[in-house]
Amino acid sequence: MTESIAILDFGSQYAQIIARRVREAQIYCELFPWDAPQEKILSINPKGFILSGGPKSVYEEGAPYIQQFILESGLPILGICYGMQALTHVLGGEVSPSVEREYGPAILEPLMPSILSVISQVWMSHGDKITRMPDGFIALAKSGNSPFAAMGDMQRKYFGVQFHPEVHHTPNGVELLKHFAVDICGAKPEWTPLSIIDESVKRIKEQVGNAPFDKPQGPCVLAAVSGGVDSTVAAALVQKAIGDQLVCVFVDTGLLRANEGEQVASAFRSGLGAELITVEASADFLGALKGVTEPEQKRRIVGEKFIRIFEQQAKLIGQPKFLVQGTIYPDVVESSAPDRNKAEKIKTHHNVGGLPEDMDFELVEPLRYLFKDEVRLVGEALGLNESLVWRQPFPGPGLTVRCLGECTPQRVSRLRAADSILLDELSKAGFLGKPRFPHLNDNEETGQHAQTSQAFMVLLPVKSVGVMGDQRTYQEAAAIRAVTSEDFMTADWARLPHELLAKISNRIVNEVDGINRVVYDITSKPPATIEWE
């Protein structure tokens, strides 16, 4: 088992980001609810613990707390924001409401030489603060409103920071997390694409078995592929593990982007060499979605429809026992049910919360603990074509979550046409492809721009008045969503040139029947999600 760090989530929406930053240091980590069972948390053989932030006060009734076995483990602990306050509280220190709350940027003043010396500006988000440290701790840094903005017990290797080192608003904050994981906890940086592949292949073989393939009996594993990055890499990993025991099934739902079906078939047969079965099911999906407007219901319908189609295909090809899905870690976390003191469910992912309980398959999910950018790195290490690995992300429910309101054949066709124009113009202008500058919207030194991490059109169930050829129109509006991101957990809206936006808008209004207005979404994630539904 790879050496790891256990991250305990006290209800922070930043918890996933902490995990991602630790992974950037090539240290494996997993995210657990603060009250997860001891055996589950310790099953990853952690070398240390990171305690996340959270919305509660340690003195509130039912507030999250640090379980005793964490302290008894003798392992290093790093508390962040609420995690620092929980550590202080359980060890006998004092946490008090702050007269002046700190939300936003603050200046950190280190009190002695340490890793904190490389951090000056930090991001604060707290209402309580430490007013008396526990015995054995010393102050490591302060801010304008926090006399103990960072503290440490060097003997027990317990540390706390009031700010959030995981967010980009704290420059060099990732260095603190890396220092804790590697230098203090002693975890070896062994979480690399090649080690991920080796571990995944081993797990797949253990789950599926490696019996010789016997054609009359049919394949052992069925892979649900969409042409997206996640399902492609998942299928490639399974094929590497079990070879021709795998058969891939691509379902044309009628909810794909322009020409996507042909592109997927070509890419799989030439890039992977895998057996691919294509199923035309657009009428089934669009029929099932008739009259449905609620986003969660759309996802559930699409998830169940997928499974039923795969079950039908399984009967035709020999009843495989296993189904491969490209579920990734954020899918799992975002689909978790809301619970007391834990992060809220953001949305149900069709391949997690949208699956029917009575399906006949056992799931194989080799990417279940990987973030999106880790999936891409694994894809590259597997030798997949760059056009596959770096293609624009596309949600499993397809255009259903970009066609707000009812997904009629006419509206989906309208959205598909507008989306095709957007991608065409972005490609011509050099805004699609593998990112050159993932941290920036542009590069001031070279004058070059960063490619968009994700870009698509959204069709709105809103009509507005327009004028075309001296005639009044009353048609739908469409929104452009284009973002830059390095991990898809946070994202900023892409600063596309005004001339490019004008050209895209002009083409859509003139070439797509039924759209007379185009707007641009300039909301970051958070507070918005990347997809609109």
Coordinates of C-alpha atoms in Angstrom, one line a residue:
M1 CA 0.0 0.0 0.0
T2 CA 1.3 3.4 -1.0
E3 CA 2.2 5.6 2.0
S4 CA -0.7 8.1 2.5
I5 CA -2.2 11.0 4.3
A6 CA -5.8 10.8 5.7
I7 CA -7.8 14.0 5.4
L8 CA -10.7 14.4 7.8
D9 CA -13.5 16.5 6.4
F10 CA -15.3 18.7 9.0
G11 CA -17.7 20.1 6.5
S12 CA -15.5 22.3 4.3
Q13 CA -16.2 22.9 0.6
Y14 CA -12.4 23.2 0.3
A15 CA -11.8 19.6 1.5
Q16 CA -11.4 18.3 -2.0
I17 CA -8.9 21.0 -2.8
I18 CA -6.7 20.0 0.2
A19 CA -6.7 16.4 -1.2
R20 CA -5.7 17.6 -4.6
R21 CA -2.8 19.7 -3.3
V22 CA -1.4 16.8 -1.3
R23 CA -1.7 14.7 -4.5
E24 CA 0.3 17.4 -6.3
A25 CA 3.2 16.5 -4.0
Q26 CA 2.9 12.9 -5.3
I27 CA 1.5 11.7 -1.9
Y28 CA -1.6 9.6 -1.9
C29 CA -4.4 10.8 0.3
E30 CA -8.0 10.1 0.8
L31 CA -10.9 12.2 2.2
F32 CA -13.0 10.9 5.0
P33 CA -15.9 12.3 7.0
W34 CA -14.6 13.4 10.4
D35 CA -16.6 10.7 12.1
A36 CA -15.7 7.8 9.8
P37 CA -15.0 4.5 11.5
Q38 CA -11.5 4.0 12.8
E39 CA -10.9 0.9 10.7
K40 CA -11.9 2.7 7.5
I41 CA -9.5 5.7 8.1
L42 CA -6.6 3.5 9.2
S43 CA -7.1 1.1 6.3
I44 CA -5.0 3.4 4.0
N45 CA -2.1 3.2 6.5
P46 CA -1.8 7.0 7.0
K47 CA 1.5 8.6 7.9
G48 CA -0.4 11.6 9.3
F49 CA -3.7 13.5 9.4
I50 CA -4.9 16.7 8.0
L51 CA -8.1 18.2 9.5
S52 CA -10.1 20.4 7.2
G53 CA -12.0 23.6 7.8
G54 CA -15.7 23.7 8.5
P55 CA -18.7 26.0 9.1
K56 CA -19.3 25.2 12.8
S57 CA -18.0 26.6 16.0
V58 CA -16.3 24.1 18.3
Y59 CA -18.6 25.1 21.1
E60 CA -21.9 24.5 19.2
E61 CA -24.0 21.6 20.2
G62 CA -23.2 18.6 18.0
A63 CA -20.1 20.2 16.6
P64 CA -17.6 17.9 14.8
Y65 CA -14.7 16.8 17.0
I66 CA -11.4 14.8 16.7
Q67 CA -11.9 11.2 17.4
Q68 CA -9.7 9.9 20.2
F69 CA -7.9 7.3 18.1
I70 CA -6.5 10.1 16.0
L71 CA -4.6 11.5 19.0
E72 CA -3.7 8.0 20.3
S73 CA -2.1 7.1 16.9
G74 CA 1.0 9.2 17.7
L75 CA 1.0 10.4 14.1
P76 CA 1.5 14.1 13.0
I77 CA -1.6 16.3 12.7
L78 CA -2.2 19.5 10.7
G79 CA -5.3 21.4 11.5
I80 CA -6.6 23.9 9.0
C81 CA -9.0 26.7 10.2
Y82 CA -11.8 24.7 12.0
G83 CA -9.4 21.8 12.2
M84 CA -6.9 24.0 14.1
Q85 CA -9.7 25.1 16.4
A86 CA -10.9 21.5 17.0
L87 CA -7.3 20.5 17.8
T88 CA -6.9 23.4 20.2
H89 CA -10.2 22.6 21.9
V90 CA -9.6 18.9 22.4
L91 CA -6.1 19.6 23.8
G92 CA -7.2 22.1 26.4
G93 CA -6.6 25.4 24.7
E94 CA -9.2 28.2 24.2
V95 CA -11.2 29.2 21.1
S96 CA -13.3 32.3 21.2
P97 CA -15.6 34.3 18.9
S98 CA -13.6 37.0 17.1
V99 CA -14.8 40.6 17.5
E100 CA -13.6 41.2 13.9
R101 CA -14.0 38.2 11.7
E102 CA -11.5 37.5 8.9
Y103 CA -12.9 36.7 5.5
G104 CA -10.6 37.2 2.5
P105 CA -6.9 38.1 2.1
A106 CA -4.7 38.8 5.0
I107 CA -1.0 39.3 5.6
L108 CA 0.9 36.6 7.5
E109 CA 3.8 37.5 9.8
P110 CA 6.1 34.6 10.6
L111 CA 7.4 34.7 14.2
M112 CA 10.4 32.4 13.6
P113 CA 12.1 30.8 10.6
S114 CA 10.0 28.0 9.1
I115 CA 8.2 26.9 6.0
L116 CA 5.9 29.8 6.7
S117 CA 8.6 32.2 5.6
V118 CA 7.7 31.6 2.0
I119 CA 4.1 32.5 2.7
S120 CA 3.1 36.2 3.1
Q121 CA -0.4 36.7 1.7
V122 CA -3.0 34.1 2.9
W123 CA -6.7 33.5 2.6
M124 CA -8.7 33.6 5.8
S125 CA -12.3 32.5 6.4
H126 CA -13.2 32.3 10.0
G127 CA -15.3 33.8 12.8
D128 CA -13.6 32.2 15.8
K129 CA -9.9 32.4 16.7
I130 CA -7.4 30.8 19.1
T131 CA -7.1 33.0 22.2
R132 CA -5.0 30.5 24.3
M133 CA -2.8 27.7 22.8
P134 CA -2.8 24.3 24.4
D135 CA 0.2 23.3 26.6
G136 CA 3.3 22.4 24.5
F137 CA 2.4 24.7 21.6
I138 CA 4.3 27.8 20.4
A139 CA 3.1 30.6 18.1
L140 CA 4.6 30.3 14.6
A141 CA 2.9 33.2 12.9
K142 CA 0.3 35.9 13.4
S143 CA -2.0 38.1 11.3
G144 CA -3.7 41.4 11.9
N145 CA -6.6 39.7 13.6
S146 CA -5.1 36.4 14.7
P147 CA -2.3 36.4 17.3
F148 CA -2.0 32.7 16.7
A149 CA -2.4 32.4 12.9
A150 CA -0.1 29.4 13.0
M151 CA 1.1 27.3 15.9
G152 CA 3.0 24.1 16.6
D153 CA 3.9 21.4 19.1
M154 CA 7.3 20.3 17.8
Q155 CA 7.5 17.3 20.1
R156 CA 4.2 15.7 19.2
K157 CA 4.3 17.1 15.6
Y158 CA 0.9 18.8 16.0
F159 CA 0.4 21.9 13.9
G160 CA -2.4 24.3 13.2
V161 CA -3.0 27.2 10.7
Q162 CA -5.9 29.6 10.8
F163 CA -5.7 30.3 7.1
H164 CA -6.3 28.1 4.0
P165 CA -3.1 27.0 2.4
E166 CA -4.9 24.8 -0.1
V167 CA -6.5 27.7 -2.1
H168 CA -4.8 29.6 -4.9
H169 CA -5.5 32.8 -2.9
T170 CA -2.7 31.7 -0.6
P171 CA 0.4 31.8 -2.9
N172 CA 2.9 29.0 -2.0
G173 CA 0.4 27.5 0.4
V174 CA 0.9 24.1 -1.4
E175 CA 4.5 24.2 -0.1
L176 CA 3.2 24.1 3.5
L177 CA 1.1 21.0 2.7
K178 CA 4.0 19.3 0.9
H179 CA 6.3 20.1 3.8
F180 CA 3.9 18.5 6.3
A181 CA 3.3 15.4 4.2
V182 CA 6.8 14.7 3.1
D183 CA 9.1 16.3 5.7
I184 CA 7.1 16.0 8.9
C185 CA 5.0 12.9 8.2
G186 CA 7.8 11.1 6.2
A187 CA 5.5 10.0 3.4
K188 CA 7.4 9.1 0.3
P189 CA 6.3 10.8 -3.0
E190 CA 5.4 7.6 -4.8
W191 CA 2.0 8.6 -6.2
T192 CA 2.9 8.9 -9.9
P193 CA 1.1 8.0 -13.1
L194 CA 3.1 4.8 -13.5
S195 CA 2.5 3.7 -9.9
I196 CA -1.3 4.5 -10.4
I197 CA -1.3 2.3 -13.5
D198 CA 0.5 -0.6 -11.7
E199 CA -1.9 -0.4 -8.7
S200 CA -5.0 -0.1 -10.9
V201 CA -4.0 -3.1 -13.0
K202 CA -3.4 -5.1 -9.9
R203 CA -6.8 -4.2 -8.4
I204 CA -8.7 -4.9 -11.6
K205 CA -7.1 -8.4 -11.9
E206 CA -8.0 -9.1 -8.3
Q207 CA -11.6 -8.0 -8.8
V208 CA -12.2 -9.4 -12.3
G209 CA -9.9 -12.4 -12.3
N210 CA -7.6 -13.2 -15.2
A211 CA -9.2 -16.4 -16.6
P212 CA -8.3 -17.2 -20.2
F213 CA -10.8 -15.6 -22.6
D214 CA -13.1 -18.1 -24.3
K215 CA -15.1 -16.6 -27.2
P216 CA -18.1 -19.0 -26.9
Q217 CA -18.7 -17.9 -23.4
G218 CA -18.4 -14.2 -24.2
P219 CA -16.4 -11.4 -22.6
C220 CA -16.0 -11.0 -18.9
V221 CA -16.3 -7.2 -18.7
L222 CA -18.4 -4.6 -20.4
A223 CA -17.1 -1.0 -20.6
A224 CA -19.5 1.9 -20.9
V225 CA -17.7 4.4 -23.0
S226 CA -18.8 7.9 -24.0
G227 CA -15.7 9.2 -25.7
G228 CA -14.9 11.4 -22.8
V229 CA -11.6 11.4 -21.0
D230 CA -12.7 9.4 -17.9
S231 CA -14.4 6.5 -19.7
T232 CA -11.6 6.3 -22.3
V233 CA -8.9 6.0 -19.7
A234 CA -10.9 3.6 -17.5
A235 CA -11.4 1.3 -20.5
A236 CA -7.7 1.6 -21.4
L237 CA -6.7 0.5 -17.9
V238 CA -9.1 -2.4 -17.9
Q239 CA -7.9 -3.5 -21.3
K240 CA -4.3 -3.4 -20.1
A241 CA -5.3 -5.6 -17.1
I242 CA -7.4 -8.2 -18.9
G243 CA -7.0 -7.8 -22.6
D244 CA -9.7 -9.2 -24.8
Q245 CA -11.9 -10.1 -21.9
L246 CA -13.2 -6.5 -22.4
V247 CA -15.8 -5.3 -24.8
C248 CA -16.7 -1.6 -25.1
V249 CA -20.2 -0.4 -25.7
F250 CA -20.9 3.2 -27.0
V251 CA -24.4 4.4 -26.7
D252 CA -25.6 7.2 -29.0
T253 CA -28.1 8.8 -26.7
G254 CA -29.0 11.6 -29.1
L255 CA -27.5 13.9 -26.5
L256 CA -24.0 14.1 -27.9
R257 CA -22.1 16.9 -29.5
A258 CA -21.9 17.3 -33.2
N259 CA -20.3 14.4 -35.0
E260 CA -19.3 12.9 -31.7
G261 CA -20.5 9.4 -32.5
E262 CA -18.2 9.0 -35.5
Q263 CA -15.3 10.5 -33.7
V264 CA -15.6 8.1 -30.7
A265 CA -15.8 5.1 -32.9
S266 CA -12.8 6.1 -34.9
A267 CA -10.7 7.0 -31.8
F268 CA -11.5 3.7 -30.0
R269 CA -10.8 1.4 -32.9
S270 CA -7.6 3.1 -34.0
G271 CA -6.4 4.4 -30.6
L272 CA -7.3 1.5 -28.3
G273 CA -7.8 -1.4 -30.7
A274 CA -10.7 -2.5 -28.5
E275 CA -13.8 -4.3 -29.6
L276 CA -16.5 -1.6 -29.8
I277 CA -20.3 -2.0 -30.1
T278 CA -22.3 1.1 -31.0
V279 CA -26.0 1.3 -29.9
E280 CA -28.3 3.8 -31.4
A281 CA -30.7 4.8 -28.6
S282 CA -31.6 8.5 -29.2
A283 CA -35.3 7.9 -29.4
D284 CA -35.3 5.9 -26.1
F285 CA -33.4 8.7 -24.2
L286 CA -35.3 11.6 -25.6
G287 CA -38.6 9.8 -25.1
A288 CA -37.8 9.1 -21.5
L289 CA -36.9 12.8 -20.9
K290 CA -40.1 14.1 -22.4
G291 CA -41.7 16.7 -20.1
V292 CA -38.9 16.5 -17.6
T293 CA -37.2 19.8 -16.5
E294 CA -35.8 19.1 -13.0
P295 CA -32.0 18.5 -13.3
E296 CA -31.7 15.7 -10.7
Q297 CA -34.5 13.8 -12.3
K298 CA -32.8 14.1 -15.7
R299 CA -29.6 12.6 -14.3
R300 CA -31.5 9.7 -12.7
I301 CA -33.4 9.0 -16.0
V302 CA -30.2 9.0 -18.0
G303 CA -28.3 6.8 -15.4
E304 CA -31.0 4.2 -15.3
K305 CA -31.5 4.2 -19.1
F306 CA -27.7 3.6 -19.6
I307 CA -27.8 0.6 -17.3
R308 CA -30.8 -1.0 -18.9
I309 CA -29.2 -0.7 -22.4
F310 CA -26.0 -2.3 -21.1
E311 CA -28.0 -5.1 -19.6
Q312 CA -29.6 -5.7 -23.0
Q313 CA -26.3 -5.7 -24.7
A314 CA -24.9 -8.1 -22.0
K315 CA -27.5 -10.7 -22.8
L316 CA -26.6 -10.5 -26.5
I317 CA -22.8 -11.0 -26.0
G318 CA -22.7 -13.6 -23.3
Q319 CA -23.8 -11.9 -20.0
P320 CA -20.6 -10.2 -18.7
K321 CA -20.5 -10.0 -14.9
F322 CA -18.7 -6.6 -14.7
L323 CA -19.4 -3.1 -15.9
V324 CA -16.6 -0.6 -16.3
Q325 CA -17.4 3.1 -15.5
G326 CA -15.2 6.2 -15.6
T327 CA -16.3 7.4 -12.1
I328 CA -13.8 9.8 -10.7
Y329 CA -13.2 11.0 -7.1
P330 CA -15.1 14.4 -7.4
D331 CA -18.1 12.4 -8.7
V332 CA -18.1 10.3 -5.6
V333 CA -17.7 13.3 -3.2
E334 CA -20.2 15.6 -4.9
S335 CA -22.8 12.8 -5.0
S336 CA -22.5 11.9 -1.3
A337 CA -25.7 12.3 0.6
P338 CA -26.1 15.5 2.8
D339 CA -25.5 14.7 6.4
R340 CA -25.1 16.6 9.6
N341 CA -21.8 18.5 9.8
K342 CA -20.7 17.2 6.4
A343 CA -20.4 18.9 3.1
E344 CA -23.6 19.3 1.2
K345 CA -24.5 17.3 -1.9
I346 CA -23.8 19.5 -4.9
K347 CA -25.4 17.3 -7.5
T348 CA -26.0 13.6 -8.3
H349 CA -23.7 12.2 -10.9
H350 CA -25.5 9.9 -13.3
N351 CA -22.9 7.2 -12.7
V352 CA -23.0 7.4 -8.9
G353 CA -26.3 8.5 -7.4
G354 CA -28.2 7.9 -10.6
L355 CA -27.7 4.2 -10.9
P356 CA -30.6 1.8 -10.3
E357 CA -30.3 -0.4 -7.2
D358 CA -31.4 -3.6 -9.1
M359 CA -28.8 -3.6 -11.9
D360 CA -27.2 -6.9 -12.8
F361 CA -23.6 -5.7 -12.9
E362 CA -20.8 -5.5 -10.5
L363 CA -19.0 -2.2 -11.1
V364 CA -15.4 -1.8 -12.0
E365 CA -14.2 1.8 -11.4
P366 CA -10.5 2.1 -11.8
L367 CA -10.6 5.9 -11.6
R368 CA -12.8 6.2 -8.5
Y369 CA -10.0 7.8 -6.4
L370 CA -8.5 10.0 -9.1
F371 CA -9.0 13.6 -9.8
K372 CA -9.5 14.8 -13.4
D373 CA -6.0 16.0 -14.0
E374 CA -4.6 12.7 -12.6
V375 CA -6.8 10.9 -15.1
R376 CA -5.2 12.8 -17.9
L377 CA -1.7 12.1 -16.7
V378 CA -2.5 8.4 -16.5
G379 CA -4.0 8.6 -20.0
E380 CA -0.7 10.1 -21.3
A381 CA 1.3 7.4 -19.5
L382 CA -0.8 4.7 -21.1
G383 CA 0.2 6.1 -24.5
L384 CA -3.3 7.3 -25.5
N385 CA -3.5 9.9 -28.3
E386 CA -3.3 13.5 -27.1
S387 CA -6.6 14.3 -28.9
L388 CA -8.3 11.7 -26.7
V389 CA -6.6 12.6 -23.4
W390 CA -7.0 16.4 -23.8
R391 CA -10.4 16.6 -25.4
Q392 CA -13.0 18.9 -23.8
P393 CA -14.7 17.3 -20.8
F394 CA -18.3 16.1 -21.5
P395 CA -20.8 15.2 -18.8
G396 CA -22.2 11.6 -18.7
P397 CA -25.8 12.9 -19.0
G398 CA -24.7 14.7 -22.2
L399 CA -26.5 17.8 -23.4
T400 CA -29.4 17.2 -20.9
V401 CA -27.5 19.3 -18.3
R402 CA -26.7 22.0 -20.8
C403 CA -30.2 22.2 -22.2
L404 CA -32.0 23.8 -19.3
G405 CA -35.7 23.0 -19.2
E406 CA -37.2 20.2 -21.3
C407 CA -34.9 18.3 -23.7
T408 CA -37.0 18.2 -26.8
P409 CA -35.4 16.9 -30.0
Q410 CA -35.7 20.4 -31.5
R411 CA -34.1 22.2 -28.5
V412 CA -31.2 19.6 -28.3
S413 CA -30.5 20.0 -32.0
R414 CA -30.5 23.8 -31.5
L415 CA -28.0 23.5 -28.7
R416 CA -25.8 21.1 -30.6
A417 CA -25.6 23.5 -33.5
A418 CA -24.7 26.4 -31.3
D419 CA -22.1 24.4 -29.4
S420 CA -20.5 23.3 -32.7
I421 CA -20.0 26.9 -33.7
L422 CA -18.5 27.8 -30.4
L423 CA -15.9 25.0 -30.5
D424 CA -15.2 25.7 -34.1
E425 CA -14.3 29.3 -33.5
L426 CA -12.4 28.6 -30.3
S427 CA -10.3 25.9 -32.1
K428 CA -9.5 28.3 -35.0
A429 CA -8.4 31.0 -32.5
G430 CA -6.2 28.5 -30.5
F431 CA -8.3 28.3 -27.4
L432 CA -8.8 24.5 -27.4
G433 CA -6.3 21.8 -26.6
K434 CA -3.7 20.9 -24.0
P435 CA -3.3 23.9 -21.6
R436 CA 0.0 25.8 -21.9
F437 CA -0.5 28.0 -18.9
P438 CA -2.9 26.2 -16.4
H439 CA -2.5 28.9 -13.7
L440 CA -3.3 31.9 -15.9
N441 CA -5.8 33.3 -18.3
D442 CA -2.9 34.7 -20.3
N443 CA 0.9 35.0 -20.1
E444 CA 2.1 38.6 -19.7
E445 CA 5.7 37.8 -20.7
T446 CA 5.0 36.1 -24.0
G447 CA 1.6 37.6 -24.8
Q448 CA 0.2 34.1 -25.3
H449 CA -3.1 33.0 -24.0
A450 CA -4.1 29.9 -22.1
Q451 CA -6.4 27.4 -23.7
T452 CA -9.8 27.0 -22.2
S453 CA -10.1 24.0 -19.8
Q454 CA -13.7 23.6 -20.7
A455 CA -16.0 25.5 -23.0
F456 CA -19.6 24.8 -24.1
M457 CA -23.0 26.4 -24.9
V458 CA -26.0 26.3 -22.6
L459 CA -29.5 26.7 -24.0
L460 CA -31.8 28.7 -21.6
P461 CA -35.5 28.2 -21.2
V462 CA -35.9 32.0 -21.6
K463 CA -37.2 33.9 -24.6
S464 CA -36.5 37.5 -25.5
V465 CA -37.5 39.9 -28.2
G466 CA -35.2 40.6 -31.1
V467 CA -35.2 42.0 -34.6
M468 CA -34.1 40.2 -37.7
G469 CA -34.6 41.6 -41.2
D470 CA -36.9 44.3 -39.8
Q471 CA -39.1 41.6 -38.3
R472 CA -39.8 41.0 -34.6
T473 CA -38.4 37.7 -33.2
Y474 CA -39.2 36.0 -29.9
Q475 CA -36.7 33.3 -29.5
E476 CA -34.5 31.5 -26.9
A477 CA -31.2 32.8 -25.4
A478 CA -28.0 30.8 -25.2
A479 CA -25.0 31.3 -22.8
I480 CA -21.3 30.7 -23.5
R481 CA -19.5 29.0 -20.6
A482 CA -15.7 29.0 -20.9
V483 CA -13.4 28.4 -18.0
T484 CA -9.7 27.9 -17.2
S485 CA -8.8 25.5 -14.4
E486 CA -5.9 23.3 -13.4
D487 CA -7.9 20.8 -11.4
F488 CA -11.6 21.4 -12.3
M489 CA -12.4 21.8 -8.6
T490 CA -11.9 25.5 -8.8
A491 CA -12.2 27.4 -12.1
D492 CA -12.2 31.0 -13.4
W493 CA -14.0 32.3 -16.4
A494 CA -11.9 32.6 -19.5
R495 CA -11.1 36.2 -20.6
L496 CA -11.9 35.5 -24.3
P497 CA -11.2 38.4 -26.7
H498 CA -14.3 40.6 -27.3
E499 CA -13.8 40.3 -31.0
L500 CA -13.9 36.4 -30.7
L501 CA -17.1 36.6 -28.6
A502 CA -18.7 38.9 -31.0
K503 CA -17.9 36.5 -33.9
I504 CA -19.3 33.5 -32.1
S505 CA -22.4 35.4 -31.1
N506 CA -23.0 36.7 -34.7
R507 CA -22.6 33.2 -36.2
I508 CA -25.0 31.6 -33.7
V509 CA -27.7 34.2 -34.1
N510 CA -27.4 34.0 -37.9
E511 CA -26.9 30.3 -38.4
V512 CA -29.0 28.6 -35.6
D513 CA -32.7 28.8 -36.0
G514 CA -34.5 29.7 -32.7
I515 CA -31.7 31.6 -30.9
N516 CA -31.7 35.4 -31.1
R517 CA -29.5 36.3 -28.0
V518 CA -26.1 35.1 -26.7
V519 CA -24.7 36.0 -23.3
Y520 CA -21.4 35.2 -21.6
D521 CA -21.1 33.5 -18.2
I522 CA -18.5 35.3 -16.1
T523 CA -19.0 33.4 -12.8
S524 CA -16.1 31.5 -11.2
K525 CA -16.3 28.1 -9.4
P526 CA -17.1 28.5 -6.6
P527 CA -19.7 30.0 -6.2
A528 CA -21.0 28.5 -9.4
T529 CA -20.4 25.0 -10.7
I530 CA -18.9 24.6 -14.2
E531 CA -22.0 22.9 -15.6
W532 CA -25.2 24.8 -15.2
E533 CA -27.1 21.7 -14.0

